Coordinates of C-alpha atoms in Angstrom, one line a residue:
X7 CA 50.5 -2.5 -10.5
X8 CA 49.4 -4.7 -13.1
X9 CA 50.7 -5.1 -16.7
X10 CA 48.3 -3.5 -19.6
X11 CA 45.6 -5.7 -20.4
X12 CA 46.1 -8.2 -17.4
X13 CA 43.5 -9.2 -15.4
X14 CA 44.9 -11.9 -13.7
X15 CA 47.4 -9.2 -12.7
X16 CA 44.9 -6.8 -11.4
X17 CA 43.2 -9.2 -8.8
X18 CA 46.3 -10.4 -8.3
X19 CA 45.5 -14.7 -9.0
X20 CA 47.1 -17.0 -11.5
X21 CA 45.3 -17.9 -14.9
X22 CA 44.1 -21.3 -13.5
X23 CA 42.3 -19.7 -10.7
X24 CA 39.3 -21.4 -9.8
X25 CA 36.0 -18.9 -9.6
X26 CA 36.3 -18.9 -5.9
X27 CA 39.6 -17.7 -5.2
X28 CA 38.5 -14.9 -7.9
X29 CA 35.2 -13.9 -5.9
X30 CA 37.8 -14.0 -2.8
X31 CA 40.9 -11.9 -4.4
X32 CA 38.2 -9.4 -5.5
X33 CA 36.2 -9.2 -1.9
X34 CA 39.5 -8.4 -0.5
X35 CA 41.2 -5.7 -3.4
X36 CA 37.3 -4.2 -3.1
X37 CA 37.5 -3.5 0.9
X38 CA 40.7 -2.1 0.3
X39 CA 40.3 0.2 -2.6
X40 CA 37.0 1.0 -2.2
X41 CA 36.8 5.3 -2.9
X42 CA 34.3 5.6 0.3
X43 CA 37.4 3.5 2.5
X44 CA 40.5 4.5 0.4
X45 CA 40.3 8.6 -0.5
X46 CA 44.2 8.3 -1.8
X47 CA 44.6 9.9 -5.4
X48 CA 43.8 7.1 -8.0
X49 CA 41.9 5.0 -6.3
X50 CA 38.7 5.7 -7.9
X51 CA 40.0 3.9 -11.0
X52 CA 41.9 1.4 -9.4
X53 CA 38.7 0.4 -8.0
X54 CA 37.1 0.4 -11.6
X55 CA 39.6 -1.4 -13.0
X56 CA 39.1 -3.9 -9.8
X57 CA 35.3 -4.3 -10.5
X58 CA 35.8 -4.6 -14.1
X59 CA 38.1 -7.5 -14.1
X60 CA 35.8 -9.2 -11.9
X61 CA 32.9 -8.9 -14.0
X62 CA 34.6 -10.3 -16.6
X63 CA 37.0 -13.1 -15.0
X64 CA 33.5 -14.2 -12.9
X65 CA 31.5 -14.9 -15.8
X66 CA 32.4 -18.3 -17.6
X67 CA 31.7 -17.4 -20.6
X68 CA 33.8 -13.4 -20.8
X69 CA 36.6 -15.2 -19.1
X70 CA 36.5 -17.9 -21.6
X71 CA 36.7 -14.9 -24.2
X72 CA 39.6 -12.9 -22.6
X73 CA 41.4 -16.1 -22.2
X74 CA 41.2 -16.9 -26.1
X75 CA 42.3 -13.2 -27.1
X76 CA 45.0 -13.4 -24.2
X77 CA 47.0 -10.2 -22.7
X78 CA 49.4 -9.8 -25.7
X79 CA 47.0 -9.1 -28.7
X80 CA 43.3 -7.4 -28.9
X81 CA 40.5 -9.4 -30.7
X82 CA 40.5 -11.8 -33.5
X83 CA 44.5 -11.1 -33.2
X84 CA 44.8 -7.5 -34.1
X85 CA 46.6 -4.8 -32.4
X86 CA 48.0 -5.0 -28.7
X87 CA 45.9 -3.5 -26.2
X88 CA 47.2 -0.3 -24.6
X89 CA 45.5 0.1 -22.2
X90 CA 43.3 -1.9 -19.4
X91 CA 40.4 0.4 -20.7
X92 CA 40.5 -1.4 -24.3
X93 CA 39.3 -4.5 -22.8
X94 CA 36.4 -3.6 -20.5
X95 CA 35.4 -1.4 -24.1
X96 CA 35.6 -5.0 -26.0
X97 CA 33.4 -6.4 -23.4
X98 CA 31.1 -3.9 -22.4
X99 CA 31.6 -0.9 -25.8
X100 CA 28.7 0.6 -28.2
X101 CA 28.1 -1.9 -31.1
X102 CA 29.5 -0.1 -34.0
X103 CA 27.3 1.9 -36.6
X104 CA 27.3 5.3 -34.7
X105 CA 28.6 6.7 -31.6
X106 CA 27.1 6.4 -28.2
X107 CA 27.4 9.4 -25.4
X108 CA 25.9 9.2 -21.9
X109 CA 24.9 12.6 -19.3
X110 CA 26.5 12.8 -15.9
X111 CA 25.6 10.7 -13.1
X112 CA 22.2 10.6 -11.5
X113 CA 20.5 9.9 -8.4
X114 CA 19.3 6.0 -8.4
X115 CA 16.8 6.3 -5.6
X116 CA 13.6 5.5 -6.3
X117 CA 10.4 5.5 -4.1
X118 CA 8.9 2.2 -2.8
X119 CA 5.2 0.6 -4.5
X120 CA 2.4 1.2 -2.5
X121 CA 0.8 -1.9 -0.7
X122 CA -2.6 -2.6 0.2
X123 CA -4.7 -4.0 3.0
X124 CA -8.2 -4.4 4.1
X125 CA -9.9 -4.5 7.6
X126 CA -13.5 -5.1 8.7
X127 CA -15.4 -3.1 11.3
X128 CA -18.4 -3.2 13.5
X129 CA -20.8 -0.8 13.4
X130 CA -19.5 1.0 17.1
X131 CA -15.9 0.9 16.2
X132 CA -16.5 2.9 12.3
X133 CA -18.4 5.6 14.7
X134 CA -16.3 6.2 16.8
X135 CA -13.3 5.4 15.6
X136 CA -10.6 2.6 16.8
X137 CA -6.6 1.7 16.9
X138 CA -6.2 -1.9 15.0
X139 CA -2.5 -3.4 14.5
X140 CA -3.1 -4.8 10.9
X141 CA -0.2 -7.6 9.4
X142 CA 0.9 -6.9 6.1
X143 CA 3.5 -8.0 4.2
X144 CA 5.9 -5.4 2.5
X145 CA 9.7 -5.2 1.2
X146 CA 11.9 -3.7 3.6
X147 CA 16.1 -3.0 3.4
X148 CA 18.2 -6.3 3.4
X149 CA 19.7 -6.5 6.7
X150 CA 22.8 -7.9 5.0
X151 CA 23.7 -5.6 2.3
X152 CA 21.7 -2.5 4.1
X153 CA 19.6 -2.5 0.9
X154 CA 22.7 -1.7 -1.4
X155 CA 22.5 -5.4 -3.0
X156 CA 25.9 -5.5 -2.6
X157 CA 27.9 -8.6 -1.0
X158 CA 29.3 -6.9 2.6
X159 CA 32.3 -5.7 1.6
X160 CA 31.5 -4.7 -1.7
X161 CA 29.7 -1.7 -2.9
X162 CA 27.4 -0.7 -6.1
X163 CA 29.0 0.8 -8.9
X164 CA 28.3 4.0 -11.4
X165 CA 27.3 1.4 -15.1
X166 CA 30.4 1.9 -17.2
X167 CA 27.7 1.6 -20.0
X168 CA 26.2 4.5 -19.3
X169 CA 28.3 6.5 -16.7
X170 CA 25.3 6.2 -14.0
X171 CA 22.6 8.2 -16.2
X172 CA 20.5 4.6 -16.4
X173 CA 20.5 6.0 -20.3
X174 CA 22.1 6.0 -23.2
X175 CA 22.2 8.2 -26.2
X176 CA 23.3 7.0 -29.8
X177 CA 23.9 9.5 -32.6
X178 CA 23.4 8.1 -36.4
X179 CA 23.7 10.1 -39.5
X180 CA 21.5 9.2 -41.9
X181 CA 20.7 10.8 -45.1
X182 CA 17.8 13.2 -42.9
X183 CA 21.0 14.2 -40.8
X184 CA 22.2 13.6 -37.5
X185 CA 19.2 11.5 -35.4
X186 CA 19.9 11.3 -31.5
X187 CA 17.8 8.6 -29.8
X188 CA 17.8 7.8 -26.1
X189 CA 16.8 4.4 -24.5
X190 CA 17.2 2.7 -21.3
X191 CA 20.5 1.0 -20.9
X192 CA 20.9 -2.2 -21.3
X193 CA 23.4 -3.3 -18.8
X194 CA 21.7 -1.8 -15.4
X195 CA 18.6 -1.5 -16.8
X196 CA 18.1 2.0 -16.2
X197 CA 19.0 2.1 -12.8
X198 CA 22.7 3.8 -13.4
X199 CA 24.5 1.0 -11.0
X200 CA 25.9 -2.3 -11.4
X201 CA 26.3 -5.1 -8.7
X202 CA 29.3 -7.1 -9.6
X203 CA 29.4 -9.8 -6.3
X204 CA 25.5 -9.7 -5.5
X205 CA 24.1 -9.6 -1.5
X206 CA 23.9 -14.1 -0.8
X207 CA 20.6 -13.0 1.1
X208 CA 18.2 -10.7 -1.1
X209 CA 20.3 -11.6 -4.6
X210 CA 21.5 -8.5 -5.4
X211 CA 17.6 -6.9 -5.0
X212 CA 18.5 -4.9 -1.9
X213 CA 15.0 -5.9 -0.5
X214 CA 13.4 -8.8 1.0
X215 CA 9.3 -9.3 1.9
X216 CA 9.0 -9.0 5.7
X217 CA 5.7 -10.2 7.7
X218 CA 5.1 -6.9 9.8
X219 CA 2.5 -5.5 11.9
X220 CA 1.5 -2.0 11.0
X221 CA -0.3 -0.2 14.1
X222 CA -3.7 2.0 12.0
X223 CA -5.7 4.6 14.0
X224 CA -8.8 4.3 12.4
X225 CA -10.2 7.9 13.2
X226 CA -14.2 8.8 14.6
X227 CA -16.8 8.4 11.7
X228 CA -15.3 6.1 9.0
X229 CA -18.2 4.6 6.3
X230 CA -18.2 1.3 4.6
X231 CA -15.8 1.7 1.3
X232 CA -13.9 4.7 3.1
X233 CA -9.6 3.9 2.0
X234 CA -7.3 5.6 4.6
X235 CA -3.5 6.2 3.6
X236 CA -0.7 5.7 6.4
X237 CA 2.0 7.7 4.7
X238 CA 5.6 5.9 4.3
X239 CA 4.2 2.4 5.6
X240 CA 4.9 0.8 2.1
X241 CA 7.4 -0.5 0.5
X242 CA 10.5 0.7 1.1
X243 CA 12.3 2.7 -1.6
X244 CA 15.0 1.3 -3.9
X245 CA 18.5 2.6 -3.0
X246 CA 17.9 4.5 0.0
X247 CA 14.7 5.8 -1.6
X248 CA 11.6 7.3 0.5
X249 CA 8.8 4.1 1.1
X250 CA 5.4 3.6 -0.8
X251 CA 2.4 4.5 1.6
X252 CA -0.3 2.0 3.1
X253 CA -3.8 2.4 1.6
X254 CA -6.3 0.7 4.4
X255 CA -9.8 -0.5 2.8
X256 CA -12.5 0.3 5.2
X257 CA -15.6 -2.3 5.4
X258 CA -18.4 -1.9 8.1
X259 CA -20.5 -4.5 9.7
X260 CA -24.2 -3.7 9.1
X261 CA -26.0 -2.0 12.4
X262 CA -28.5 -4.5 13.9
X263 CA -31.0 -1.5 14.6
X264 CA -29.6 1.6 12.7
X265 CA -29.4 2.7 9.5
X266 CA -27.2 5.0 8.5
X267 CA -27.6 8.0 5.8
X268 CA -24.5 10.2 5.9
X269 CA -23.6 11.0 9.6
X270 CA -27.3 10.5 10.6
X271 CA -29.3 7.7 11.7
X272 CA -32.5 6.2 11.8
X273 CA -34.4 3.9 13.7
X274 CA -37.8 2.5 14.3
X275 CA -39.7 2.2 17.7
X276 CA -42.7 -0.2 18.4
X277 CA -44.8 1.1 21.0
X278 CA -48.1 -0.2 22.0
X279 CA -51.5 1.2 21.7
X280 CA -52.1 1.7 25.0
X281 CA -49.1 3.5 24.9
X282 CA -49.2 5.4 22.1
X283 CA -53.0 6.3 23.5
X284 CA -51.7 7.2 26.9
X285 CA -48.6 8.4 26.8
X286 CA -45.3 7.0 27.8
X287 CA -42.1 6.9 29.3
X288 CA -39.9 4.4 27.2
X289 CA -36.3 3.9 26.8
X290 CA -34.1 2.1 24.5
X291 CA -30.2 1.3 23.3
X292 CA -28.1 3.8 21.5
X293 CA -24.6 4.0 20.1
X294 CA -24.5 5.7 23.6
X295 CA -26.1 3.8 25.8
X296 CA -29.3 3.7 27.2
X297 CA -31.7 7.3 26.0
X298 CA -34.9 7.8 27.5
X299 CA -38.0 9.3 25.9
X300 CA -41.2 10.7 26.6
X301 CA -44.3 9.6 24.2
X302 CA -46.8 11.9 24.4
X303 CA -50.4 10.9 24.7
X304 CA -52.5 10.4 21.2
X305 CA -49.1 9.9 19.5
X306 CA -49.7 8.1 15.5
X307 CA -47.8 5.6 14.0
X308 CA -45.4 7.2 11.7
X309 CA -44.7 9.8 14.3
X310 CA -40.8 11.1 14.2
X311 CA -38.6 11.7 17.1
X312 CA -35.4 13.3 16.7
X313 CA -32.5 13.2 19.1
X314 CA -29.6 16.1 18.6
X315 CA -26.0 14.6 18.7
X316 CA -26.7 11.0 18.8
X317 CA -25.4 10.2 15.5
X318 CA -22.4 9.4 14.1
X319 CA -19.3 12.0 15.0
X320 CA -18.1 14.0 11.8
X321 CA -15.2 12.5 10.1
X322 CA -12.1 14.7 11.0
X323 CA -14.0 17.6 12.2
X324 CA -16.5 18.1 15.7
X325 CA -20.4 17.4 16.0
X326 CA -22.1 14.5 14.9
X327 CA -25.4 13.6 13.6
X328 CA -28.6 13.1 14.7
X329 CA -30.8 10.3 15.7
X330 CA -34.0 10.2 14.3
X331 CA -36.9 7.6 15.8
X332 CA -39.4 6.6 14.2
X333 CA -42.2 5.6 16.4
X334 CA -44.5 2.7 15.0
X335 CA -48.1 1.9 16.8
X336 CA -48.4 -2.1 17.2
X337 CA -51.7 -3.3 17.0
X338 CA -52.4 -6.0 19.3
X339 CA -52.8 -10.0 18.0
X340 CA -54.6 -12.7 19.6
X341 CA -56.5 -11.0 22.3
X342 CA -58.1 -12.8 25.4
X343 CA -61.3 -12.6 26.3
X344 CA -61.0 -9.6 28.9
X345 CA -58.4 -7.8 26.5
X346 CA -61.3 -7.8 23.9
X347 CA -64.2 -6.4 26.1
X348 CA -62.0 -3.7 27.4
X349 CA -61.5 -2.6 23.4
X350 CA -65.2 -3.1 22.8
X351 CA -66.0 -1.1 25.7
X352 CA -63.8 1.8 24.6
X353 CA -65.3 1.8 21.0
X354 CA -68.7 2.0 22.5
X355 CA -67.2 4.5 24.3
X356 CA -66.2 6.4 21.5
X357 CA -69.3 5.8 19.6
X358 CA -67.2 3.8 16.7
X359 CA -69.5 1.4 15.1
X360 CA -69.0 -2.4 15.3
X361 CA -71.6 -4.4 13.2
X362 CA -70.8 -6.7 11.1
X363 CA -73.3 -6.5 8.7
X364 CA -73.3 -3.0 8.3
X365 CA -69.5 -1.0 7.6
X366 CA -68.0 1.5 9.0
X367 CA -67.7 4.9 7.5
X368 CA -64.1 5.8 7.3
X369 CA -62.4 9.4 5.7
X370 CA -59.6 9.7 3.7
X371 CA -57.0 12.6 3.8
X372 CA -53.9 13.6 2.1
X373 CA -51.0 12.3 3.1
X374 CA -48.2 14.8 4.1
X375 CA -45.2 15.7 2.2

């Protein structure tokens, strides 16, 4: 065991050892000693009193500091240390002024940050609905350290600042009375562990950014602007902690032919005169293939067709909308000679006056809500 106040002693190296056979001496004591490898009585403070000489023998500028005071007097040359606790409290103690007091440990997991993506849809894939494999970029464990941020080998520690509480409290007595305050602690920053030999491969973070693809069903009925969350697909969690989620930013190509109000849609048809006159069978393209309509004879411009189910599904329910046509009466351009005598001939027909010189009487009438 080593001698009060020697930390050379503890890791077991000489004075002049260099920083490497320090990190080395300390990997190996830490494998052995470790409380989750080594359940013998005592161990949980021989390991602390392990990890504490590290932390200060590994930093140039604490060693530096021990080395000056030495193993034979405290600081500034006052009274022996008595005990190896003395030191790490020189190092690593309240500041004076008041007294400092710290609530039992705490959990350190913490849940992982949301990330974000975006993807861009036609018109037949936000109706009815599509699986894409979207490539993201998120922080997953360190396949070194398992996410610990710990060196293989090695393992996190509770703070010895603040016992593992990732706070502390400081009492003061002022002229008001006794004033308690608590703020974050300075040494883990809050997170109630220390990494004294940090993972070579994330830098003691316990994450790294990973390239990934993400498969996203994209469910029937989606709209332009629509966010869809894939639960746990985020980051993942700090210590062990539950991931973030995925929030997917839906946009839609514009329909060529449609246009969309809610789950319905609408649509114009051109039909000809003759047709619209007559009467006619006509079909055209849907989001489900080719529908086929009857136009009855006499049919106006303006004239509105609906079609049950031939909308967009519901979003996360059954049915969809409707399909509502809108037929429109072309009037025809740049007539040959026989197409115009067959249209004078029908408005003589009709009695509908043609002179030029003289116009035609037309009516008016309201126009229908």
């Amino acid at each position: 065991m080593a001698t009060v106040g020697d930390l050379y002693a503890i890791l077991g190296v000489t004075r002049d050892a260099s920083p490497e056979e320090i990190k080395r001496a300390y990997r190996t004591l830490a494998r052995q000693h470790h409380p989750d490898v080594n359940g013998a009585p005592g161990e949980d403070r021989r390991f602390k009193e392990i990890a504490g000489a590290y932390e200060i023998l590994s930093d140039p500028q604490k060693r530096q500091r021990y080395d000056t005071f030495g193993t034979a007097g405290g600081p500034a040359g006052g009274a022996p240390f008595t005990d190896i606790q003395d030191i790490f409290d020189m190092f690593f103690g309240a500041a004076g002024g008041g007294s400092r007091r710290s609530r039992g440990s705490r959990s350190t997991t913490r849940r992982g940050e949301d990330v974000g993506t975006q993807v861009l849809l036609t018109f037949p894939e936000a109706a009815f609905g599509v699986r894409r494999e979207l490539k993201i970029d998120r922080l997953t464990a360190c396949d070194r350290c398992m996410g610990n941020g710990a060196e293989p080998g090695t393992a996190p520690i509770a703070c010895r600042t603040c016992g593992g509480t990732g706070e502390v409290q400081e009492v003061r007595r002022s002229i008001f009375g006794t004033i308690m305050t608590a703020s974050p602690c300075r040494t883990c920053g809050g997170a109630g562990t220390e990494v004294l030999d940090a993972c070579g491969r994330c830098g003691g973070r316990g994450r790294l950014t990973t390239p990934e693809t993400v498969t996203v069903d994209i469910p029937a009925g989606v709209a332009d602007g629509l966010e869809l969350r894939v639960s746990g697909a985020g980051n993942v969690g700090a210590a062990g902690g539950p991931a973030g989620d995925l929030y997917v930013g839906i946009h839609v190509e514009p329909a060529a032919v449609f246009e969309r109000r809610g789950q319905d849609l609408f649509t114009i048809l051109d039909v000809s005169l003759t047709q619209a006159a007559l009467g006619a069978d006509v079909q055209f393209e849907t989001l489900d293939g080719v529908e086929r309509v009857k136009i009855e004879p006499g049919t106006e411009s303006g004239a509105l067709i609906r079609l049950r189910g031939k909308g967009v599904p519901n979003l996360n329910r059954r049915g969809r909308g409707d399909l509502y046509v809108t037929v429109h009466v072309t009037v025809p351009k740049d007539l040959n000679r026989d197409e115009r005598k067959l249209l004078e001939q029908l408005a003589d027909a009709r009695g509908e006056h043609r002179s030029k010189r003289e116009p035609a009487t037309a009516e008016l009438r309201r126009p229908e809500a």
